[in-house]
Amino acid sequence: MKYMLSFIEEGSPDQVPEAKRNETYARIGEWWTDLAQKGKITEGHQLQPPHTATTVKVNGGKAVVTDGPFSESKETVGGFGIVNVANLDEAIAIAKTWPGVGVFNRKVEIRPVIEREGM
Amino acid sequence: MQEAVVEALEHWPTDGIPDKPGAWLLTTARRKALDRLRRKAKYQEKLSLLVGSRPQEIRGEGDDRLQLIFTCCHPALSREAQVALTLRAVIGLTTSEIARAFLTNEATIAQRIVRAKRKIVEAGIPYRVPPPEEMADRLGQVLAVLYLTFNEGFLASGGALPERRELAEDALWLTSLLVRLMPGEPEAIGLLALMRLHLSRAQTRFDASGGIVLLKDQDRSRWDHAAINEARQLIEQVARLGRPGPYQVQASIAAVHAQAPSWVETNWLEILIFYDSLLAFWPTPVVRLNRAIALFHVAGPIPALEEVDRLVADLDDYHLFHATRAQFLRALDRNQEAREADARALELATNPAERALIEHRLGDL
């Protein structure tokens, strides 16, 4: 099954001391490389910070463009990855090893991807 | 993989309910008891097939009930859904029986079960016994579901609804099944001992009119001393495995109470020490509240009151916090404050027997 792992962040990684931060980024890089080589992660990206976000919605037939992320919440999506694994337990096990969980106090949301024939 | 889950879900017991919908409401206690025996006989039949097999075979793919239990108690499901699914799928209660046991309506329970089944399928929750590296966490989930179910039935065990009373026995039965299927898990054994110790006092917990009889006022000669001795032996055996845990500690606390010849002869210091080790496993406000009661008996009301007053931010909505505080305040002759605390406890309490007890105390002051 395919799942999307959303890396949910609140606050800036700048709160973590620089040396620790750089080490964590390095470990996150290894984590991606390792899982990609094993064929577990098929795609994924880190995103620019939330202040770069723009939201589009349609009000009465008219598109309205606003500054900022879609949610008022302090928690935002910092990145995502698509994993291709046997079941939810395997996806949970992968999410638990994401180095940012321990250091940046991030959360990972796991949701199954709808898979259609021919897609 | 997913077909296996769907198949398991479709083959859940459906024969726990009589042919005519709603007819079970009219069944006599005798009929009810027969249903229960039949239900248990079905599992005992399966169990007897397992007795001949070696433990590692039981542990592996062979036993579908263990897979079912772990799937129903998967952490990706809410605790309410875990409980409802376990009662429905493993014990075989009907949705209306579950609804009555939890004092809610059938539609709520039915919807909870449907949603949980859908999540199992759509989110790809595997139908399996978890591998060793996940076992500690996952078994903890199962034990939490069993203990919650037991407590829901146990508190009500003198109440008017037999479904609630039987819930505690169902939880005990399922825990003993789990111990037989997983004999090397000390915490499962600890929970079993804990439940047996609680139930050994069940006959003395309520008076003839359904009012709560407090531990200090219970007739200890009517406790089930054979069951108490068995539970103590279980605790001693499991201690030799050298893998302590929160259920073993709670069973030890219950055992200290069960073997005290009277309330005043209770070894409170031992209980206080056990609460300290329980805090190491579960550093929660409710455990601290219970520890404060032991502290009250060891060191008196002043340090005990100081301790509970630190918990107000966490437990202000919990009736037993205020009832406990009232007890400490009364010991200090601060009767007006004790009254206010009991009044707050009464506002928050929902169990009728507990409400009656607090009302009685308010009347005495």
CSV table of C-alpha atoms in Angstrom, one decimal:
chain,number,residue,atom,x,y,z
A,1,MET,CA,0.0,0.0,0.0
A,2,LYS,CA,1.0,3.6,-0.5
A,3,TYR,CA,0.9,6.1,2.2
A,4,MET,CA,1.7,9.8,2.4
A,5,LEU,CA,3.8,10.8,5.4
A,6,SER,CA,3.2,14.5,6.2
A,7,PHE,CA,5.9,16.1,8.3
A,8,ILE,CA,4.0,18.4,10.6
A,9,GLU,CA,6.0,21.3,12.2
A,10,GLU,CA,5.4,24.0,14.7
A,11,GLY,CA,8.0,26.7,15.3
A,12,SER,CA,11.3,27.0,13.5
A,13,PRO,CA,14.2,24.5,13.5
A,14,ASP,CA,16.3,27.6,14.4
A,15,GLN,CA,15.3,26.9,18.0
A,16,VAL,CA,17.6,23.9,18.0
A,17,PRO,CA,21.4,24.7,18.4
A,18,GLU,CA,23.2,25.0,15.0
A,19,ALA,CA,25.5,22.0,15.4
A,20,LYS,CA,22.6,19.7,16.5
A,21,ARG,CA,20.4,21.1,13.7
A,22,ASN,CA,23.0,20.4,11.0
A,23,GLU,CA,23.6,17.0,12.3
A,24,THR,CA,19.9,16.3,12.2
A,25,TYR,CA,19.6,17.5,8.7
A,26,ALA,CA,22.4,15.2,7.7
A,27,ARG,CA,20.6,12.3,9.3
A,28,ILE,CA,17.3,13.2,7.6
A,29,GLY,CA,19.3,13.2,4.3
A,30,GLU,CA,20.6,9.7,5.1
A,31,TRP,CA,17.1,8.5,6.1
A,32,TRP,CA,15.7,9.6,2.7
A,33,THR,CA,18.6,8.1,0.7
A,34,ASP,CA,18.4,4.8,2.6
A,35,LEU,CA,14.7,4.4,2.2
A,36,ALA,CA,14.8,5.5,-1.5
A,37,GLN,CA,17.5,2.9,-2.2
A,38,LYS,CA,15.3,0.2,-0.6
A,39,GLY,CA,12.4,1.3,-2.8
A,40,LYS,CA,10.3,2.2,0.3
A,41,ILE,CA,10.1,5.9,-0.4
A,42,THR,CA,9.1,6.6,-4.0
A,43,GLU,CA,8.9,10.4,-3.9
A,44,GLY,CA,8.8,13.3,-1.5
A,45,HIS,CA,10.0,16.8,-0.8
A,46,GLN,CA,10.8,19.2,1.9
A,47,LEU,CA,8.9,22.5,1.6
A,48,GLN,CA,10.0,26.1,2.1
A,49,PRO,CA,8.8,27.7,5.4
A,50,PRO,CA,5.1,28.6,5.9
A,51,HIS,CA,5.6,32.3,5.3
A,52,THR,CA,6.2,31.5,1.6
A,53,ALA,CA,2.8,29.9,1.3
A,54,THR,CA,0.0,31.3,-0.8
A,55,THR,CA,-3.6,30.1,-0.6
A,56,VAL,CA,-6.2,30.2,-3.4
A,57,LYS,CA,-9.9,29.7,-2.8
A,58,VAL,CA,-13.1,30.4,-4.8
A,59,ASN,CA,-15.7,32.8,-3.3
A,60,GLY,CA,-18.9,33.2,-5.3
A,61,GLY,CA,-17.3,32.1,-8.5
A,62,LYS,CA,-14.3,34.4,-8.0
A,63,ALA,CA,-10.8,33.1,-7.1
A,64,VAL,CA,-9.4,34.8,-4.1
A,65,VAL,CA,-5.7,34.7,-3.5
A,66,THR,CA,-4.4,35.2,0.1
A,67,ASP,CA,-1.0,35.3,1.8
A,68,GLY,CA,-0.2,32.4,4.1
A,69,PRO,CA,-1.0,28.7,4.6
A,70,PHE,CA,-4.5,27.3,4.4
A,71,SER,CA,-4.8,26.6,8.1
A,72,GLU,CA,-4.9,29.1,10.9
A,73,SER,CA,-3.2,26.5,13.0
A,74,LYS,CA,0.4,27.1,14.2
A,75,GLU,CA,1.1,23.6,12.9
A,76,THR,CA,2.0,23.4,9.2
A,77,VAL,CA,3.1,20.9,6.7
A,78,GLY,CA,6.9,21.0,6.4
A,79,GLY,CA,7.3,18.3,3.8
A,80,PHE,CA,5.9,15.0,2.6
A,81,GLY,CA,7.0,11.6,1.4
A,82,ILE,CA,5.2,8.8,-0.3
A,83,VAL,CA,6.1,5.3,1.0
A,84,ASN,CA,5.2,2.0,-0.7
A,85,VAL,CA,5.0,-0.6,2.1
A,86,ALA,CA,3.0,-3.8,3.1
A,87,ASN,CA,0.8,-2.2,5.7
A,88,LEU,CA,0.2,0.6,8.2
A,89,ASP,CA,2.5,-1.0,10.8
A,90,GLU,CA,5.4,-0.7,8.3
A,91,ALA,CA,4.5,2.9,7.6
A,92,ILE,CA,4.4,3.6,11.3
A,93,ALA,CA,7.8,2.0,11.8
A,94,ILE,CA,9.3,4.2,9.1
A,95,ALA,CA,7.6,7.3,10.5
A,96,LYS,CA,9.1,6.6,14.0
A,97,THR,CA,12.6,6.5,12.6
A,98,TRP,CA,12.4,10.0,10.9
A,99,PRO,CA,15.2,11.8,12.6
A,100,GLY,CA,13.2,15.1,13.0
A,101,VAL,CA,10.7,13.4,15.4
A,102,GLY,CA,13.2,13.3,18.2
A,103,VAL,CA,15.1,16.5,17.6
A,104,PHE,CA,12.6,19.1,16.2
A,105,ASN,CA,9.7,17.7,18.1
A,106,ARG,CA,7.8,17.2,14.9
A,107,LYS,CA,4.8,14.9,14.2
A,108,VAL,CA,4.2,12.7,11.2
A,109,GLU,CA,0.7,12.1,9.9
A,110,ILE,CA,0.2,8.9,7.9
A,111,ARG,CA,-2.6,8.6,5.4
A,112,PRO,CA,-3.3,6.0,2.8
A,113,VAL,CA,-3.1,7.1,-0.8
A,114,ILE,CA,-6.0,6.2,-3.0
A,115,GLU,CA,-4.6,4.0,-5.7
A,116,ARG,CA,-6.5,3.6,-9.0
A,117,GLU,CA,-5.8,1.3,-11.9
A,118,GLY,CA,-3.6,2.9,-14.5
A,119,MET,CA,-2.3,5.6,-12.3
B,1,MET,CA,-3.5,-9.3,3.1
B,2,GLN,CA,-6.6,-7.1,2.9
B,3,GLU,CA,-8.8,-10.1,1.9
B,4,ALA,CA,-7.7,-11.8,5.1
B,5,VAL,CA,-8.9,-8.9,7.2
B,6,VAL,CA,-12.2,-8.6,5.4
B,7,GLU,CA,-12.8,-12.3,5.8
B,8,ALA,CA,-12.0,-12.1,9.5
B,9,LEU,CA,-14.4,-9.2,10.0
B,10,GLU,CA,-17.2,-10.9,8.1
B,11,HIS,CA,-16.8,-14.0,10.3
B,12,TRP,CA,-17.3,-12.3,13.6
B,13,PRO,CA,-19.6,-14.1,15.9
B,14,THR,CA,-23.2,-13.3,15.1
B,15,ASP,CA,-24.9,-16.0,17.1
B,16,GLY,CA,-24.6,-14.2,20.5
B,17,ILE,CA,-28.0,-12.7,19.8
B,18,PRO,CA,-31.4,-14.6,19.6
B,19,ASP,CA,-33.1,-14.9,16.2
B,20,LYS,CA,-35.7,-12.2,16.9
B,21,PRO,CA,-34.1,-8.7,17.2
B,22,GLY,CA,-34.6,-7.3,20.6
B,23,ALA,CA,-35.8,-10.5,22.0
B,24,TRP,CA,-32.8,-10.8,24.3
B,25,LEU,CA,-34.2,-7.9,26.3
B,26,LEU,CA,-37.0,-10.2,27.5
B,27,THR,CA,-34.8,-13.2,28.2
B,28,THR,CA,-34.7,-14.4,31.8
B,29,ALA,CA,-31.5,-14.5,33.8
B,30,ARG,CA,-31.4,-18.3,33.2
B,31,ARG,CA,-31.6,-17.9,29.4
B,32,LYS,CA,-28.9,-15.3,29.6
B,33,ALA,CA,-26.6,-17.5,31.6
B,34,LEU,CA,-27.1,-20.3,29.0
B,35,ASP,CA,-26.2,-17.9,26.2
B,36,ARG,CA,-23.1,-17.0,28.1
B,37,LEU,CA,-22.1,-20.6,28.7
B,38,ARG,CA,-22.6,-21.4,25.1
B,39,ARG,CA,-20.5,-18.4,24.0
B,40,LYS,CA,-17.7,-19.5,26.3
B,41,ALA,CA,-18.0,-23.1,25.3
B,42,LYS,CA,-17.3,-22.1,21.7
B,43,TYR,CA,-14.0,-20.5,22.7
B,44,GLN,CA,-13.1,-23.3,25.1
B,45,GLU,CA,-13.6,-25.7,22.2
B,46,LYS,CA,-11.1,-23.8,20.2
B,47,LEU,CA,-8.9,-23.5,23.2
B,48,SER,CA,-8.9,-27.3,23.7
B,49,LEU,CA,-7.5,-27.6,20.2
B,50,LEU,CA,-4.6,-25.5,21.3
B,51,VAL,CA,-3.7,-27.3,24.5
B,52,GLY,CA,-1.9,-30.0,22.5
B,53,SER,CA,0.1,-27.6,20.5
B,54,ARG,CA,3.5,-26.2,21.5
B,55,PRO,CA,3.7,-22.6,22.8
B,56,GLN,CA,5.6,-21.3,19.8
B,57,GLU,CA,2.8,-22.6,17.5
B,58,ILE,CA,0.3,-20.8,19.6
B,59,ARG,CA,2.4,-17.7,19.4
B,60,GLY,CA,2.7,-17.8,15.6
B,61,GLU,CA,0.3,-17.6,12.8
B,62,GLY,CA,-1.8,-20.5,14.1
B,63,ASP,CA,-4.2,-18.7,16.5
B,64,ASP,CA,-6.6,-16.3,14.9
B,65,ARG,CA,-8.0,-15.0,18.2
B,66,LEU,CA,-4.6,-13.5,19.1
B,67,GLN,CA,-4.4,-11.8,15.8
B,68,LEU,CA,-8.0,-10.6,16.2
B,69,ILE,CA,-7.2,-9.2,19.7
B,70,PHE,CA,-4.2,-7.3,18.5
B,71,THR,CA,-6.0,-6.0,15.4
B,72,CYS,CA,-9.0,-4.8,17.5
B,73,CYS,CA,-6.6,-3.1,19.9
B,74,HIS,CA,-4.4,-1.5,17.3
B,75,PRO,CA,-3.1,2.0,18.4
B,76,ALA,CA,-4.3,3.6,15.1
B,77,LEU,CA,-7.9,3.1,16.4
B,78,SER,CA,-9.4,5.3,19.2
B,79,ARG,CA,-9.6,3.7,22.6
B,80,GLU,CA,-13.4,3.7,22.4
B,81,ALA,CA,-13.3,1.9,19.1
B,82,GLN,CA,-10.7,-0.6,20.5
B,83,VAL,CA,-13.0,-1.5,23.4
B,84,ALA,CA,-16.2,-1.8,21.2
B,85,LEU,CA,-14.4,-3.9,18.6
B,86,THR,CA,-12.9,-6.2,21.2
B,87,LEU,CA,-16.2,-6.8,23.0
B,88,ARG,CA,-17.9,-7.4,19.6
B,89,ALA,CA,-15.4,-9.5,17.8
B,90,VAL,CA,-13.5,-11.3,20.5
B,91,ILE,CA,-16.0,-11.7,23.3
B,92,GLY,CA,-19.0,-11.8,21.0
B,93,LEU,CA,-21.3,-9.3,22.7
B,94,THR,CA,-24.0,-7.7,20.5
B,95,THR,CA,-24.0,-4.0,19.8
B,96,SER,CA,-27.0,-3.6,22.1
B,97,GLU,CA,-25.3,-5.4,24.9
B,98,ILE,CA,-22.2,-3.2,24.5
B,99,ALA,CA,-24.4,-0.1,24.4
B,100,ARG,CA,-26.2,-1.1,27.7
B,101,ALA,CA,-22.9,-2.0,29.4
B,102,PHE,CA,-21.5,1.5,28.5
B,103,LEU,CA,-24.8,3.3,29.1
B,104,THR,CA,-24.9,4.7,25.6
B,105,ASN,CA,-27.2,4.0,22.7
B,106,GLU,CA,-26.9,1.2,20.2
B,107,ALA,CA,-26.5,3.5,17.2
B,108,THR,CA,-23.4,5.1,18.7
B,109,ILE,CA,-21.8,1.7,19.3
B,110,ALA,CA,-22.8,0.4,15.9
B,111,GLN,CA,-21.4,3.5,14.1
B,112,ARG,CA,-18.2,3.2,16.2
B,113,ILE,CA,-17.7,-0.4,15.1
B,114,VAL,CA,-18.5,0.3,11.4
B,115,ARG,CA,-16.0,3.2,11.3
B,116,ALA,CA,-13.3,1.1,13.0
B,117,LYS,CA,-13.8,-1.8,10.6
B,118,ARG,CA,-13.6,0.7,7.7
B,119,LYS,CA,-10.4,2.2,9.1
B,120,ILE,CA,-8.8,-1.3,9.5
B,121,VAL,CA,-9.5,-2.0,5.8
B,122,GLU,CA,-8.8,1.4,4.3
B,123,ALA,CA,-5.7,2.3,6.3
B,124,GLY,CA,-4.2,-1.2,5.9
B,125,ILE,CA,-4.0,-2.2,9.6
B,126,PRO,CA,-2.5,-5.6,9.4
B,127,TYR,CA,-4.2,-8.7,10.8
B,128,ARG,CA,-1.4,-10.2,12.8
B,129,VAL,CA,0.4,-10.7,16.1
B,130,PRO,CA,3.0,-7.9,16.3
B,131,PRO,CA,6.7,-8.8,15.9
B,132,PRO,CA,8.8,-8.9,19.1
B,133,GLU,CA,10.2,-5.4,18.7
B,134,GLU,CA,6.7,-3.9,18.8
B,135,MET,CA,5.2,-6.4,21.4
B,136,ALA,CA,5.7,-4.3,24.6
B,137,ASP,CA,3.8,-1.3,23.2
B,138,ARG,CA,1.1,-3.3,21.5
B,139,LEU,CA,0.5,-5.6,24.5
B,140,GLY,CA,0.2,-2.5,26.6
B,141,GLN,CA,-2.7,-1.3,24.4
B,142,VAL,CA,-4.4,-4.7,24.8
B,143,LEU,CA,-4.1,-4.7,28.5
B,144,ALA,CA,-5.3,-1.1,28.8
B,145,VAL,CA,-8.5,-2.1,26.8
B,146,LEU,CA,-9.0,-5.1,29.1
B,147,TYR,CA,-8.5,-3.1,32.3
B,148,LEU,CA,-10.8,-0.3,31.1
B,149,THR,CA,-13.5,-2.8,30.3
B,150,PHE,CA,-13.1,-4.5,33.6
B,151,ASN,CA,-13.3,-1.2,35.5
B,152,GLU,CA,-16.4,-0.1,33.7
B,153,GLY,CA,-18.1,-3.3,34.8
B,154,PHE,CA,-16.5,-3.5,38.2
B,155,LEU,CA,-17.6,-0.1,39.5
B,156,ALA,CA,-21.2,-1.0,38.4
B,157,SER,CA,-21.0,-4.5,39.8
B,158,GLY,CA,-23.8,-3.9,42.3
B,159,GLY,CA,-25.9,-1.9,39.8
B,160,ALA,CA,-29.2,-2.7,38.3
B,161,LEU,CA,-28.0,-3.8,34.9
B,162,PRO,CA,-26.6,-7.3,34.7
B,163,GLU,CA,-24.8,-6.4,31.4
B,164,ARG,CA,-22.5,-4.1,33.3
B,165,ARG,CA,-21.8,-6.6,36.0
B,166,GLU,CA,-20.9,-9.3,33.5
B,167,LEU,CA,-18.6,-6.9,31.7
B,168,ALA,CA,-16.0,-7.4,34.5
B,169,GLU,CA,-16.3,-11.2,34.2
B,170,ASP,CA,-15.9,-10.9,30.4
B,171,ALA,CA,-12.7,-8.8,30.8
B,172,LEU,CA,-11.4,-11.3,33.3
B,173,TRP,CA,-12.1,-14.2,31.0
B,174,LEU,CA,-10.4,-12.6,28.1
B,175,THR,CA,-7.4,-11.7,30.2
B,176,SER,CA,-7.0,-15.4,31.3
B,177,LEU,CA,-7.3,-16.4,27.7
B,178,LEU,CA,-4.5,-13.9,26.8
B,179,VAL,CA,-2.3,-15.4,29.6
B,180,ARG,CA,-2.9,-18.9,28.2
B,181,LEU,CA,-2.0,-17.8,24.7
B,182,MET,CA,1.0,-15.7,25.8
B,183,PRO,CA,2.3,-17.4,28.9
B,184,GLY,CA,5.6,-15.5,29.0
B,185,GLU,CA,4.1,-12.1,29.4
B,186,PRO,CA,4.4,-11.0,33.0
B,187,GLU,CA,2.2,-7.9,32.7
B,188,ALA,CA,-0.7,-10.0,31.3
B,189,ILE,CA,-0.4,-12.2,34.4
B,190,GLY,CA,-0.1,-9.1,36.6
B,191,LEU,CA,-3.4,-7.8,35.2
B,192,LEU,CA,-5.1,-11.2,35.7
B,193,ALA,CA,-4.0,-11.2,39.4
B,194,LEU,CA,-5.2,-7.6,39.8
B,195,MET,CA,-8.7,-8.5,38.4
B,196,ARG,CA,-9.0,-11.6,40.5
B,197,LEU,CA,-8.1,-9.6,43.6
B,198,HIS,CA,-10.7,-6.9,42.8
B,199,LEU,CA,-13.4,-9.5,42.2
B,200,SER,CA,-12.5,-11.4,45.4
B,201,ARG,CA,-14.1,-8.5,47.2
B,202,ALA,CA,-17.0,-8.0,44.8
B,203,GLN,CA,-19.6,-9.5,47.2
B,204,THR,CA,-18.9,-7.0,49.9
B,205,ARG,CA,-18.7,-3.8,47.9
B,206,PHE,CA,-22.4,-3.0,47.9
B,207,ASP,CA,-25.0,-3.2,50.7
B,208,ALA,CA,-28.5,-4.7,50.2
B,209,SER,CA,-29.8,-1.5,48.8
B,210,GLY,CA,-27.0,-1.1,46.3
B,211,GLY,CA,-25.0,1.5,48.3
B,212,ILE,CA,-21.2,1.4,48.2
B,213,VAL,CA,-19.5,-0.1,51.2
B,214,LEU,CA,-16.0,1.4,51.6
B,215,LEU,CA,-13.0,-0.9,51.8
B,216,LYS,CA,-12.6,0.1,55.5
B,217,ASP,CA,-16.1,-1.0,56.3
B,218,GLN,CA,-16.2,-4.2,54.3
B,219,ASP,CA,-16.8,-7.6,56.0
B,220,ARG,CA,-13.4,-9.2,55.3
B,221,SER,CA,-14.6,-12.7,56.3
B,222,ARG,CA,-16.8,-12.7,53.2
B,223,TRP,CA,-13.9,-12.0,50.8
B,224,ASP,CA,-13.0,-14.9,48.5
B,225,HIS,CA,-9.8,-15.9,50.4
B,226,ALA,CA,-9.1,-18.9,48.0
B,227,ALA,CA,-9.1,-16.4,45.1
B,228,ILE,CA,-6.8,-14.0,47.0
B,229,ASN,CA,-4.3,-16.8,47.7
B,230,GLU,CA,-4.3,-17.9,44.1
B,231,ALA,CA,-3.7,-14.3,43.0
B,232,ARG,CA,-0.9,-13.9,45.5
B,233,GLN,CA,0.8,-17.0,44.2
B,234,LEU,CA,0.5,-15.6,40.6
B,235,ILE,CA,2.2,-12.4,41.8
B,236,GLU,CA,5.0,-14.3,43.4
B,237,GLN,CA,5.5,-16.5,40.4
B,238,VAL,CA,5.5,-13.6,38.0
B,239,ALA,CA,8.0,-11.7,40.1
B,240,ARG,CA,10.5,-14.4,39.6
B,241,LEU,CA,10.5,-13.5,35.8
B,242,GLY,CA,12.2,-10.3,36.9
B,243,ARG,CA,10.3,-8.0,34.5
B,244,PRO,CA,8.2,-5.7,36.6
B,245,GLY,CA,5.5,-3.5,35.2
B,246,PRO,CA,2.6,-1.3,36.2
B,247,TYR,CA,0.0,-4.1,36.4
B,248,GLN,CA,2.2,-6.3,38.5
B,249,VAL,CA,2.7,-3.3,40.9
B,250,GLN,CA,-1.1,-2.6,41.0
B,251,ALA,CA,-1.7,-6.2,41.8
B,252,SER,CA,0.8,-6.0,44.6
B,253,ILE,CA,-1.0,-3.0,46.1
B,254,ALA,CA,-4.3,-4.9,45.8
B,255,ALA,CA,-2.7,-7.9,47.5
B,256,VAL,CA,-1.5,-5.8,50.5
B,257,HIS,CA,-5.1,-4.7,51.0
B,258,ALA,CA,-6.5,-8.2,50.5
B,259,GLN,CA,-4.2,-9.8,53.1
B,260,ALA,CA,-4.6,-7.1,55.8
B,261,PRO,CA,-6.7,-8.6,58.6
B,262,SER,CA,-8.4,-5.2,59.1
B,263,TRP,CA,-8.4,-1.6,57.8
B,264,VAL,CA,-6.2,-0.3,60.7
B,265,GLU,CA,-3.7,-3.2,60.3
B,266,THR,CA,-3.2,-2.4,56.6
B,267,ASN,CA,0.5,-2.0,55.8
B,268,TRP,CA,0.3,1.6,54.4
B,269,LEU,CA,4.0,2.0,54.2
B,270,GLU,CA,4.3,-0.9,51.8
B,271,ILE,CA,1.4,0.5,49.8
B,272,LEU,CA,3.1,3.9,49.6
B,273,ILE,CA,6.4,2.3,48.4
B,274,PHE,CA,4.4,0.4,45.7
B,275,TYR,CA,2.8,3.7,44.6
B,276,ASP,CA,6.3,5.2,44.2
B,277,SER,CA,7.2,2.4,41.8
B,278,LEU,CA,3.9,2.7,40.0
B,279,LEU,CA,4.7,6.4,39.5
B,280,ALA,CA,7.9,5.4,37.8
B,281,PHE,CA,5.9,3.5,35.2
B,282,TRP,CA,2.8,5.8,35.0
B,283,PRO,CA,3.7,9.3,36.2
B,284,THR,CA,0.1,10.5,36.0
B,285,PRO,CA,-2.0,12.8,38.2
B,286,VAL,CA,-4.4,10.0,39.1
B,287,VAL,CA,-1.6,7.7,40.3
B,288,ARG,CA,-0.3,10.7,42.4
B,289,LEU,CA,-3.8,11.1,43.8
B,290,ASN,CA,-3.9,7.5,44.9
B,291,ARG,CA,-0.4,7.7,46.3
B,292,ALA,CA,-1.6,10.8,48.4
B,293,ILE,CA,-4.2,8.5,50.1
B,294,ALA,CA,-1.4,6.1,51.2
B,295,LEU,CA,0.7,9.1,52.3
B,296,PHE,CA,-2.3,10.3,54.4
B,297,HIS,CA,-2.2,7.0,56.3
B,298,VAL,CA,1.6,7.0,56.7
B,299,ALA,CA,2.3,10.7,57.3
B,300,GLY,CA,-1.0,12.4,58.1
B,301,PRO,CA,-3.4,14.9,56.5
B,302,ILE,CA,-1.0,17.9,56.2
B,303,PRO,CA,1.5,16.4,53.6
B,304,ALA,CA,-1.3,14.5,51.9
B,305,LEU,CA,-3.3,17.7,51.4
B,306,GLU,CA,-0.2,19.6,50.2
B,307,GLU,CA,0.3,16.8,47.6
B,308,VAL,CA,-3.3,16.8,46.3
B,309,ASP,CA,-3.4,20.6,46.1
B,310,ARG,CA,-0.6,20.3,43.6
B,311,LEU,CA,-2.9,18.3,41.3
B,312,VAL,CA,-5.7,20.8,41.0
B,313,ALA,CA,-4.8,22.0,37.5
B,314,ASP,CA,-4.9,18.4,36.2
B,315,LEU,CA,-7.8,16.9,38.2
B,316,ASP,CA,-10.2,19.7,38.8
B,317,ASP,CA,-12.9,17.9,36.7
B,318,TYR,CA,-12.4,14.5,38.5
B,319,HIS,CA,-14.9,13.8,41.3
B,320,LEU,CA,-12.5,11.6,43.3
B,321,PHE,CA,-10.0,14.4,43.4
B,322,HIS,CA,-12.5,16.5,45.3
B,323,ALA,CA,-13.8,13.6,47.4
B,324,THR,CA,-10.3,12.7,48.5
B,325,ARG,CA,-9.5,16.4,49.3
B,326,ALA,CA,-12.7,16.5,51.4
B,327,GLN,CA,-11.5,13.5,53.4
B,328,PHE,CA,-8.1,15.2,54.2
B,329,LEU,CA,-9.8,18.5,55.0
B,330,ARG,CA,-12.2,16.8,57.5
B,331,ALA,CA,-9.2,15.1,59.2
B,332,LEU,CA,-7.9,18.6,59.8
B,333,ASP,CA,-11.3,19.8,61.1
B,334,ARG,CA,-11.6,22.2,58.2
B,335,ASN,CA,-15.2,21.2,57.8
B,336,GLN,CA,-16.6,24.1,55.8
B,337,GLU,CA,-13.9,23.5,53.1
B,338,ALA,CA,-14.5,19.7,53.2
B,339,ARG,CA,-18.2,20.4,52.6
B,340,GLU,CA,-17.4,22.5,49.6
B,341,ALA,CA,-15.1,19.9,48.2
B,342,ASP,CA,-17.7,17.2,48.6
B,343,ALA,CA,-20.3,19.4,46.9
B,344,ARG,CA,-18.0,19.8,44.0
B,345,ALA,CA,-17.4,16.0,43.9
B,346,LEU,CA,-21.2,15.5,43.8
B,347,GLU,CA,-21.5,17.8,40.9
B,348,LEU,CA,-19.0,15.7,38.9
B,349,ALA,CA,-19.9,12.2,40.0
B,350,THR,CA,-22.1,10.1,37.6
B,351,ASN,CA,-22.3,6.6,39.2
B,352,PRO,CA,-25.5,6.5,41.3
B,353,ALA,CA,-23.8,4.5,44.2
B,354,GLU,CA,-20.9,7.0,44.4
B,355,ARG,CA,-23.4,9.9,44.4
B,356,ALA,CA,-25.3,8.4,47.2
B,357,LEU,CA,-22.1,8.0,49.3
B,358,ILE,CA,-21.1,11.6,48.8
B,359,GLU,CA,-24.7,12.8,49.6
B,360,HIS,CA,-24.6,10.7,52.8
B,361,ARG,CA,-21.3,12.3,53.8
B,362,LEU,CA,-22.7,15.8,53.1
B,363,GLY,CA,-25.7,15.0,55.3
B,364,ASP,CA,-23.4,13.9,58.2
B,365,LEU,CA,-21.5,17.1,58.4
